[in-house]
Amino acid sequence: EPEVTQTPSHQVTQMGQEVILRCVPISNHLYFYWYRQILGQKVEFLVSFYNNEISEKSEIFDDQFSVERPDGSNFTLKIRSTKLEDSAMYFCASSRRTWSGQETQYFGPGTRLLVL
Amino acid sequence: AQTVTQSQPEMSVQEAETVTLSCTYDTSENNYYLFWYKQPPSRQMILVIRQEAYKQQNATENRFSVNFQKAAKSFSLKISDSQLGDTAMYFCAFRGGGSEKLVFGKGTKLTVNP
């Protein structure tokens, strides 16, 4: 069964550094998402992406964050200047469609980001 | 804003028994979708079951079923014949009809004991 994959599984970075988290969505999916989960807290929505554009974003997704689909398979989340509070598990998800509500979001295994 | 509440941080059940996980939500929308996701210790979230709010019939998926009470805004998950592999975090999630984002509860850690 196709799966969403994410790399790296763990990333340690220094405060102020840029990080890029990578995701390969399921191949016939058209909608892509990033969520994060700070340790001990809820999974929170960051952004959704469709047709090479951000379709929805949360208040968390400020100018420090950006997303990109650089080629036909990868979907990336960039954090320009990491802060301590960016330490979290970041989940990528993808879905086939949303207009009819039939979509299910399939999640990747996550990238554990630690900012020191 | 929608909120999802899971009032049971942890639960345990004996293998082969039945357990029910609670979830309540708050929304002013009439058209929405509800989900239960399972996150085993390997940490990949897997969809367990989904329910469309316009459907009166409760969703079932093998040993998993829901009790959807729309008026009460309640969406509980029942696991029958619990198996050791059911040990995981279980997240209840809500998606509004006009939105793409999932709103999650804090999760319930379920342990199935042999």
Short mmCIF file of C-alpha atoms in Angstrom, two decimals:
data_model
loop_
_atom_site.label_atom_id
_atom_site.label_comp_id
_atom_site.label_asym_id
_atom_site.label_seq_id
_atom_site.Cartn_x
_atom_site.Cartn_y
_atom_site.Cartn_z
CA GLU A 1 0.00 0.00 0.00
CA PRO A 2 1.39 3.45 -0.91
CA GLU A 3 2.66 5.53 1.99
CA VAL A 4 3.72 9.07 2.69
CA THR A 5 7.43 9.19 3.45
CA GLN A 6 9.42 11.88 5.25
CA THR A 7 13.10 12.65 5.59
CA PRO A 8 14.98 13.01 7.77
CA SER A 9 13.42 11.13 10.65
CA HIS A 10 15.34 13.29 13.11
CA GLN A 11 16.99 16.68 12.72
CA VAL A 12 18.98 18.67 15.23
CA THR A 13 19.77 22.28 14.43
CA GLN A 14 21.04 25.44 16.06
CA MET A 15 18.70 28.32 16.76
CA GLY A 16 18.66 30.73 13.84
CA GLN A 17 19.55 28.11 11.26
CA GLU A 18 17.39 27.21 8.30
CA VAL A 19 15.94 23.73 8.02
CA ILE A 20 14.14 21.98 5.20
CA LEU A 21 11.89 19.05 5.97
CA ARG A 22 11.07 16.78 3.07
CA CYS A 23 8.05 14.71 2.25
CA VAL A 24 7.09 12.44 -0.61
CA PRO A 25 3.28 12.30 -0.76
CA ILE A 26 1.34 9.40 -2.21
CA SER A 27 1.77 9.60 -5.96
CA ASN A 28 -1.80 10.23 -7.13
CA HIS A 29 -2.61 12.68 -4.35
CA LEU A 30 -3.10 16.34 -5.15
CA TYR A 31 -3.48 17.95 -1.72
CA PHE A 32 -0.62 18.24 0.71
CA TYR A 33 -0.45 19.29 4.32
CA TRP A 34 1.95 19.98 7.15
CA TYR A 35 1.07 19.54 10.80
CA ARG A 36 3.19 19.74 13.89
CA GLN A 37 3.02 18.27 17.36
CA ILE A 38 4.96 19.89 20.17
CA LEU A 39 5.77 17.30 22.81
CA GLY A 40 2.76 16.70 25.05
CA GLN A 41 0.48 18.92 23.01
CA LYS A 42 -2.10 18.51 20.28
CA VAL A 43 -1.34 17.91 16.65
CA GLU A 44 -1.74 21.33 15.01
CA PHE A 45 -2.43 22.22 11.41
CA LEU A 46 0.13 24.42 9.71
CA VAL A 47 -0.70 24.64 6.02
CA SER A 48 -2.42 22.99 3.08
CA PHE A 49 -1.19 23.16 -0.50
CA TYR A 50 -2.90 22.49 -3.81
CA ASN A 51 -2.05 23.27 -7.40
CA ASN A 52 1.22 24.89 -6.39
CA GLU A 53 -0.43 27.31 -4.03
CA ILE A 54 -1.15 27.55 -0.34
CA SER A 55 -4.88 26.91 0.02
CA GLU A 56 -5.18 27.34 3.76
CA LYS A 57 -2.81 28.20 6.60
CA SER A 58 -2.96 28.64 10.33
CA GLU A 59 -1.79 31.53 12.50
CA ILE A 60 1.30 29.47 13.32
CA PHE A 61 2.39 29.52 9.68
CA ASP A 62 4.06 32.93 9.66
CA ASP A 63 6.73 34.41 7.41
CA GLN A 64 9.35 32.09 8.89
CA PHE A 65 7.67 29.16 7.18
CA SER A 66 7.35 28.34 3.52
CA VAL A 67 6.29 25.34 1.49
CA GLU A 68 7.24 24.23 -1.95
CA ARG A 69 6.71 21.43 -4.38
CA PRO A 70 10.06 21.63 -6.18
CA ASP A 71 9.38 18.69 -8.48
CA GLY A 72 6.69 16.14 -9.21
CA SER A 73 7.27 14.10 -6.11
CA ASN A 74 8.62 16.12 -3.20
CA PHE A 75 6.84 18.53 -0.89
CA THR A 76 9.00 20.58 1.46
CA LEU A 77 8.58 22.72 4.55
CA LYS A 78 11.25 25.34 5.14
CA ILE A 79 11.78 27.13 8.41
CA ARG A 80 14.01 30.12 7.68
CA SER A 81 15.39 30.97 11.11
CA THR A 82 14.56 28.33 13.65
CA LYS A 83 13.54 29.18 17.19
CA LEU A 84 13.59 26.99 20.27
CA GLU A 85 9.79 26.79 20.16
CA ASP A 86 9.93 25.23 16.69
CA SER A 87 11.10 22.01 18.31
CA ALA A 88 8.36 19.51 17.51
CA MET A 89 7.39 16.52 15.44
CA TYR A 90 6.40 17.64 11.96
CA PHE A 91 3.97 15.50 10.02
CA CYS A 92 3.33 15.64 6.32
CA ALA A 93 0.02 14.39 4.96
CA SER A 94 -1.58 14.04 1.56
CA SER A 95 -5.04 13.41 0.20
CA ARG A 96 -6.64 12.79 -3.13
CA ARG A 97 -9.38 15.40 -3.14
CA THR A 98 -11.44 17.52 -0.80
CA TRP A 99 -14.30 19.00 -2.80
CA SER A 100 -16.69 16.20 -2.04
CA GLY A 101 -15.37 15.56 1.42
CA GLN A 102 -14.38 12.07 0.42
CA GLU A 103 -10.73 12.66 1.09
CA THR A 104 -8.79 10.98 3.80
CA GLN A 105 -5.53 12.53 4.86
CA TYR A 106 -2.72 10.00 4.96
CA PHE A 107 0.11 10.88 7.29
CA GLY A 108 3.81 10.29 7.11
CA PRO A 109 5.90 9.02 10.03
CA GLY A 110 7.08 12.50 10.97
CA THR A 111 10.35 14.36 11.37
CA ARG A 112 11.47 15.07 14.90
CA LEU A 113 13.03 18.55 14.90
CA LEU A 114 15.12 19.67 17.84
CA VAL A 115 16.31 23.26 17.97
CA LEU A 116 19.17 23.94 20.37
CA ALA B 1 -13.30 28.05 16.22
CA GLN B 2 -13.78 24.34 16.41
CA THR B 3 -12.41 22.43 19.35
CA VAL B 4 -12.05 18.73 20.01
CA THR B 5 -11.87 17.34 23.53
CA GLN B 6 -10.72 13.91 24.58
CA SER B 7 -11.28 13.67 28.30
CA GLN B 8 -9.40 10.40 28.89
CA PRO B 9 -5.62 10.90 28.70
CA GLU B 10 -4.98 7.20 29.32
CA MET B 11 -6.97 4.01 29.31
CA SER B 12 -6.21 0.34 29.59
CA VAL B 13 -8.13 -2.77 28.66
CA GLN B 14 -7.62 -6.49 28.82
CA GLU B 15 -7.06 -8.36 25.61
CA ALA B 16 -10.34 -9.54 24.02
CA GLU B 17 -12.42 -7.04 25.97
CA THR B 18 -14.25 -3.99 24.69
CA VAL B 19 -13.21 -0.40 25.34
CA THR B 20 -14.80 2.93 24.47
CA LEU B 21 -12.83 6.13 23.92
CA SER B 22 -14.65 9.43 24.30
CA CYS B 23 -14.55 12.51 22.12
CA THR B 24 -16.63 15.65 22.13
CA TYR B 25 -16.36 18.58 19.79
CA ASP B 26 -17.69 22.05 19.43
CA THR B 27 -18.78 23.58 16.15
CA SER B 28 -21.50 25.75 14.72
CA GLU B 29 -21.31 24.02 11.36
CA ASN B 30 -23.84 21.52 10.12
CA ASN B 31 -21.66 19.85 7.51
CA TYR B 32 -18.46 18.31 8.82
CA TYR B 33 -16.45 15.13 9.13
CA LEU B 34 -15.10 13.27 12.11
CA PHE B 35 -12.18 10.89 12.27
CA TRP B 36 -10.36 8.60 14.62
CA TYR B 37 -6.67 8.16 13.97
CA LYS B 38 -4.38 5.64 15.63
CA GLN B 39 -0.73 6.40 16.30
CA PRO B 40 1.21 3.29 17.36
CA PRO B 41 4.59 3.61 19.04
CA SER B 42 6.21 3.72 15.56
CA ARG B 43 4.41 7.13 15.34
CA GLN B 44 2.79 6.93 11.90
CA MET B 45 -0.82 8.06 12.21
CA ILE B 46 -3.28 5.69 10.58
CA LEU B 47 -6.93 6.39 9.90
CA VAL B 48 -9.15 4.05 11.89
CA ILE B 49 -12.60 5.25 10.97
CA ARG B 50 -14.45 8.28 9.62
CA GLN B 51 -17.97 9.62 9.93
CA GLU B 52 -19.77 12.16 7.80
CA ALA B 53 -22.05 14.36 9.88
CA TYR B 54 -24.91 14.08 7.39
CA LYS B 55 -25.04 10.32 7.82
CA GLN B 56 -27.23 9.12 10.64
CA GLN B 57 -25.84 5.61 10.58
CA ASN B 58 -22.81 5.03 12.76
CA ALA B 59 -19.68 4.04 10.89
CA THR B 60 -18.16 0.63 11.50
CA GLU B 61 -14.89 -0.87 10.37
CA ASN B 62 -14.40 -4.45 11.49
CA ARG B 63 -13.78 -4.33 15.27
CA PHE B 64 -14.04 -0.54 15.35
CA SER B 65 -17.30 1.34 15.53
CA VAL B 66 -18.41 4.80 16.52
CA ASN B 67 -21.30 6.20 18.46
CA PHE B 68 -22.04 9.51 16.74
CA GLN B 69 -24.45 11.71 18.64
CA LYS B 70 -24.78 14.86 16.55
CA ALA B 71 -27.02 16.79 18.93
CA ALA B 72 -24.69 16.08 21.83
CA LYS B 73 -21.61 16.68 19.65
CA SER B 74 -20.17 13.40 20.78
CA PHE B 75 -18.15 10.91 18.75
CA SER B 76 -16.92 7.93 20.74
CA LEU B 77 -14.89 5.02 19.43
CA LYS B 78 -15.63 1.47 20.49
CA ILE B 79 -13.00 -1.20 20.03
CA SER B 80 -14.32 -4.73 20.34
CA ASP B 81 -12.22 -7.82 20.99
CA SER B 82 -9.17 -5.67 21.82
CA GLN B 83 -5.85 -6.95 20.54
CA LEU B 84 -2.32 -6.21 21.69
CA GLY B 85 -1.73 -4.41 18.40
CA ASP B 86 -4.41 -1.89 19.33
CA THR B 87 -2.01 -0.38 21.86
CA ALA B 88 -1.50 3.18 20.60
CA MET B 89 -2.43 6.82 20.96
CA TYR B 90 -5.87 7.48 19.56
CA PHE B 91 -6.71 10.91 18.21
CA CYS B 92 -10.15 12.22 17.49
CA ALA B 93 -10.21 14.80 14.70
CA PHE B 94 -12.71 17.18 13.14
CA ARG B 95 -12.81 18.72 9.70
CA GLY B 96 -15.31 21.41 8.80
CA GLY B 97 -17.09 21.13 5.48
CA GLY B 98 -15.48 24.27 4.12
CA SER B 99 -11.99 23.67 5.43
CA GLU B 100 -9.13 21.35 4.69
CA LYS B 101 -7.53 21.34 8.10
CA LEU B 102 -7.99 18.65 10.68
CA VAL B 103 -8.51 19.81 14.25
CA PHE B 104 -7.23 17.21 16.68
CA GLY B 105 -7.94 16.33 20.28
CA LYS B 106 -5.07 15.76 22.70
CA GLY B 107 -5.31 12.02 22.31
CA THR B 108 -5.99 9.00 24.50
CA LYS B 109 -3.20 6.56 25.19
CA LEU B 110 -4.69 3.08 25.07
CA THR B 111 -2.84 0.09 26.46
CA VAL B 112 -4.11 -3.41 25.79
CA ASN B 113 -2.88 -5.81 28.44
CA PRO B 114 -2.37 -9.54 27.85
#
